[in-house]
XYZ file of C-alpha atoms in Angstrom:
343
model
C 69.607 94.079 124.071
C 72.497 95.474 126.065
C 76.135 94.914 125.101
C 76.766 92.934 128.319
C 73.828 90.613 127.658
C 74.928 89.959 124.066
C 78.396 89.077 125.315
C 77.031 86.642 127.894
C 74.770 84.907 125.361
C 77.657 84.614 122.902
C 79.846 83.015 125.565
C 77.011 80.698 126.645
C 76.524 79.256 123.158
C 80.163 79.170 122.046
C 81.910 77.888 125.162
C 80.733 74.233 124.905
C 81.874 74.066 121.288
C 85.261 75.560 122.133
C 85.807 73.212 125.066
C 84.850 70.146 123.028
C 87.105 71.045 120.103
C 90.068 68.748 119.483
C 92.056 71.621 117.913
C 94.093 74.043 120.033
C 92.592 77.524 120.303
C 95.976 79.134 119.707
C 99.162 77.873 118.110
C 101.989 78.537 120.557
C 104.631 76.161 119.213
C 106.311 78.813 117.000
C 106.126 81.399 119.776
C 107.865 79.024 122.183
C 110.883 78.624 119.914
C 113.856 80.895 120.638
C 113.832 83.922 118.340
C 117.037 84.481 116.385
C 117.337 87.705 114.403
C 119.815 87.442 111.530
C 120.908 90.716 109.946
C 122.411 91.157 106.490
C 123.698 94.177 104.611
C 124.155 92.700 101.138
C 121.312 92.719 98.621
C 121.827 89.780 96.291
C 120.937 86.163 95.639
C 123.398 85.205 98.396
C 120.824 86.170 101.024
C 118.633 83.432 99.537
C 119.842 80.852 102.045
C 118.335 82.969 104.828
C 115.135 83.925 103.018
C 114.384 80.414 101.773
C 115.273 78.743 105.077
C 113.005 81.098 107.015
C 110.087 81.015 104.551
C 110.117 77.234 104.195
C 110.278 76.613 107.941
C 113.625 74.828 107.769
C 115.010 76.675 110.789
C 111.809 76.120 112.782
C 112.106 72.438 111.937
C 115.359 72.383 113.875
C 114.124 74.396 116.837
C 114.678 78.113 116.135
C 112.414 80.873 114.883
C 114.531 82.948 112.489
C 113.748 86.533 111.532
C 115.814 87.939 108.637
C 116.352 91.695 108.686
C 118.351 94.154 106.606
C 120.862 96.565 108.173
C 122.751 98.538 105.562
C 126.110 99.163 107.229
C 128.651 96.968 108.992
C 129.103 99.286 112.004
C 125.332 99.413 112.573
C 125.154 95.624 112.329
C 127.910 95.180 114.919
C 126.288 97.748 117.205
C 123.027 95.802 117.001
C 124.927 92.585 117.710
C 126.667 94.096 120.735
C 123.376 95.405 122.151
C 121.563 92.105 121.632
C 119.043 93.566 119.174
C 120.212 90.905 116.718
C 121.826 87.577 117.492
C 123.580 86.753 114.206
C 125.293 88.866 111.561
C 125.379 87.421 108.042
C 128.335 89.461 106.978
C 131.812 89.664 105.470
C 135.316 89.434 106.998
C 135.796 93.203 106.854
C 133.070 93.745 109.432
C 134.222 91.032 111.818
C 137.991 91.547 111.531
C 137.611 95.299 112.038
C 135.403 94.706 115.081
C 137.905 92.232 116.522
C 140.708 94.757 116.006
C 138.684 97.209 118.105
C 138.295 94.716 120.944
C 134.905 93.154 120.243
C 134.723 89.415 120.918
C 133.029 88.266 117.706
C 133.688 85.264 115.483
C 132.463 83.464 112.387
C 130.945 80.026 112.999
C 129.485 79.181 109.570
C 130.936 80.001 106.162
C 128.041 79.981 103.700
C 129.788 81.597 100.722
C 133.388 80.409 100.718
C 134.520 81.605 97.317
C 134.573 84.746 95.233
C 131.738 85.274 92.761
C 130.102 87.963 90.674
C 131.279 90.223 87.851
C 133.604 93.194 87.703
C 132.022 95.006 84.815
C 132.838 98.179 82.909
C 131.068 100.876 80.922
C 130.801 100.359 77.129
C 133.857 102.529 76.430
C 136.077 100.390 78.704
C 137.731 97.804 76.454
C 140.327 96.459 78.852
C 141.987 96.953 82.271
C 144.230 99.794 81.054
C 141.164 101.844 80.172
C 140.267 101.983 83.898
C 143.178 104.293 84.707
C 141.868 107.610 85.961
C 138.282 106.328 85.971
C 135.488 106.216 88.579
C 134.834 102.917 90.384
C 131.504 102.553 92.192
C 131.170 100.755 95.552
C 128.540 100.438 98.252
C 130.808 101.478 101.141
C 134.518 101.593 101.915
C 135.536 98.267 103.468
C 132.279 96.552 102.499
C 131.684 93.509 100.328
C 131.365 95.361 97.011
C 134.494 97.383 97.806
C 136.382 94.181 98.717
C 135.420 92.462 95.487
C 136.231 95.539 93.403
C 139.651 95.956 95.038
C 140.482 92.271 94.523
C 139.401 92.504 90.887
C 141.492 95.635 90.291
C 144.491 93.953 91.926
C 143.990 90.790 89.884
C 143.932 92.880 86.701
C 147.330 94.347 87.571
C 146.086 97.793 88.543
C 146.440 99.906 91.673
C 143.758 102.457 92.607
C 146.276 104.992 93.958
C 148.979 104.585 91.354
C 146.470 104.546 88.520
C 144.537 107.522 89.911
C 141.159 105.812 90.161
C 138.352 107.532 92.055
C 136.456 105.223 94.431
C 132.895 106.511 94.711
C 130.308 105.432 97.293
C 127.128 104.953 95.264
C 124.819 102.394 96.885
C 123.836 98.738 96.713
C 123.774 96.524 93.625
C 120.616 97.895 91.913
C 121.854 101.472 92.345
C 125.365 100.585 91.171
C 123.935 98.922 88.074
C 121.839 102.002 87.352
C 124.821 104.318 87.851
C 126.980 102.256 85.499
C 124.190 102.198 82.922
C 123.707 105.986 83.070
C 127.418 106.817 82.919
C 127.858 107.939 86.516
C 130.732 105.481 86.980
C 132.990 103.550 84.616
C 133.222 100.235 86.495
C 131.850 98.352 89.479
C 131.381 94.917 90.990
C 127.914 93.387 90.588
C 126.409 90.084 91.610
C 125.312 87.892 88.709
C 121.652 88.736 89.204
C 122.260 92.420 88.480
C 125.050 92.073 85.890
C 123.148 89.824 83.457
C 121.073 92.554 81.789
C 124.064 94.882 81.412
C 126.200 92.188 79.787
C 123.386 91.496 77.340
C 123.449 95.214 76.411
C 127.155 95.016 75.609
C 128.733 96.243 78.841
C 132.140 94.514 78.953
C 132.897 91.835 81.526
C 136.343 92.662 82.878
C 136.555 89.762 85.330
C 134.335 86.891 86.456
C 135.427 86.615 90.089
C 134.542 82.928 90.299
C 137.075 82.115 87.577
C 139.924 84.112 89.102
C 140.955 81.606 91.834
C 141.105 84.343 94.468
C 141.141 83.097 98.100
C 138.009 84.616 99.554
C 135.587 84.355 102.435
C 132.253 85.725 101.379
C 129.136 86.046 103.480
C 129.318 84.045 106.692
C 127.422 83.805 109.964
C 129.061 85.545 112.912
C 128.106 86.302 116.478
C 129.588 87.064 119.881
C 131.643 84.242 121.373
C 129.647 84.583 124.585
C 126.475 83.829 122.611
C 128.093 80.715 121.109
C 129.136 79.506 124.589
C 125.798 80.228 126.210
C 123.568 78.911 123.391
C 125.165 75.799 121.853
C 121.763 74.271 121.065
C 120.642 77.364 119.152
C 123.931 77.472 117.221
C 123.610 73.771 116.370
C 120.003 74.310 115.255
C 121.129 77.106 112.952
C 123.894 74.922 111.519
C 121.388 72.180 110.701
C 119.043 74.778 109.218
C 121.821 76.155 107.008
C 122.768 72.683 105.774
C 119.180 71.667 105.050
C 118.501 74.932 103.228
C 121.511 74.288 100.979
C 120.028 70.871 100.186
C 116.608 72.449 99.544
C 118.039 75.063 97.166
C 120.031 72.481 95.237
C 117.080 70.114 94.784
C 115.780 70.647 91.208
C 112.142 70.216 92.176
C 112.404 73.284 94.435
C 113.563 75.621 91.654
C 110.249 77.438 91.277
C 110.065 78.143 95.031
C 113.615 79.496 95.171
C 113.225 81.605 92.016
C 109.974 83.066 93.315
C 111.584 83.937 96.651
C 114.555 85.640 94.961
C 112.288 87.618 92.643
C 110.146 88.812 95.544
C 112.922 89.654 97.978
C 115.189 91.298 95.389
C 112.219 93.113 93.817
C 113.117 91.864 90.346
C 110.801 92.668 87.462
C 112.512 90.200 85.146
C 112.100 86.587 86.240
C 115.158 85.656 84.194
C 117.297 87.706 86.600
C 115.971 85.593 89.467
C 116.770 82.425 87.502
C 120.321 83.707 87.037
C 120.568 84.071 90.801
C 119.138 80.588 91.283
C 121.714 79.103 88.884
C 124.480 80.850 90.835
C 123.339 79.336 94.119
C 123.643 75.830 92.660
C 127.447 76.040 92.684
C 128.008 78.855 95.170
C 126.860 76.887 98.219
C 128.300 73.605 99.456
C 127.844 71.440 102.529
C 131.319 72.389 103.744
C 130.081 75.392 105.708
C 133.223 75.889 107.758
C 134.691 79.425 107.611
C 137.807 79.537 105.452
C 140.928 80.976 107.105
C 142.835 81.682 103.829
C 139.898 83.695 102.543
C 139.664 85.741 105.726
C 143.438 86.312 105.746
C 143.274 87.605 102.184
C 140.590 90.080 103.195
C 142.580 91.023 106.299
C 145.513 91.915 104.049
C 143.278 94.091 101.912
C 141.657 95.802 104.893
C 145.044 96.690 106.346
C 145.400 99.251 103.546
C 142.776 101.452 105.204
C 142.967 100.115 108.781
C 146.454 98.953 109.906
C 145.025 97.783 113.264
C 143.559 94.671 111.638
C 147.063 93.229 111.156
C 147.059 92.255 114.839
C 143.985 90.031 114.539
C 144.692 86.275 114.644
C 142.513 83.781 112.794
C 141.656 81.949 116.004
C 140.231 85.252 117.244
C 137.632 85.419 114.476
C 136.870 81.766 113.660
C 135.083 79.214 115.852
C 135.172 75.829 114.109
C 133.489 73.871 116.923
C 129.899 74.274 115.580
C 130.864 72.819 112.194
C 132.876 70.038 113.838
C 129.789 69.030 115.798
C 127.607 69.264 112.691
C 129.815 67.107 110.445
C 129.867 64.314 113.041
C 126.077 64.266 113.458
C 123.885 61.552 111.975
C 121.634 64.265 110.523
C 124.484 65.768 108.504
C 125.898 62.445 107.302
C 122.467 61.299 106.141
C 121.709 64.656 104.476
C 124.946 64.646 102.473
C 124.510 60.980 101.538
C 120.955 61.618 100.332
C 122.039 64.509 98.117
C 124.845 62.478 96.558
C 122.467 59.706 95.459
């Protein structure tokens, strides 16, 4: 039997069944949704709001198909944003304020981590802040989130990197920083709670819990070009609803196993207890007040001016767009969601 004849017979017998089927041959609903690529550079439990929201279909529920991707550096993230390769940057004030100082029209529209968190932790021989003088401090990049947290911690402890002759070393992201601290490559670093837990259990001294320091801080927040916000208000509003519902999902006790499993998979954690530490952090780290915080951004602007004086010229209205949150908090969806969680 020839290949053409087999194909015809197959079509002859299958076509009636396909035409009579009540199920669609292809699912096109997800493909029809606008694709929104969200890029992040951090590697911690704080990306959980993106991973969980995307995996559980909470963004699709509100009309957008979200793809979460990792881009290691702030400049690369902003370049991708400017070119349209990504639509949203889940990033820190340093990235956005520096871009605004260089003339890029970019602004935060959702503050998802509006407080400082994580541990500034030292090597076993470091018994107190004074022992850090002349020592090596590990960061992921100059001007990045780990650097920002480390500099704020050092300042809070009454130290100055220049005066006290500290060496700031670019090492890598949280897992690599933890490994470097453990092996003696550096004497102190900032780590998220997920990666600091094991070291603290081994006796590495906690020099400062950032969450207990009352430091004005804007952590990871969603930013994009103002032109994108103007041209796509429905997409922005869909993302805002997705963010809010994901916060509710994470904070619902019955969803713990799902969230822990997602954190363990995405962070490549061998110890499930580390993922549970991250889960516990997310319970108080996120709130429904997802408006970017101006005092936190201003504090970071002050810090960034040390290495980039141009950022002093940036005004808060240049890098914050509060309209999306104002629309969200007036919506019936948001009012009902918050009321349901409070019950």
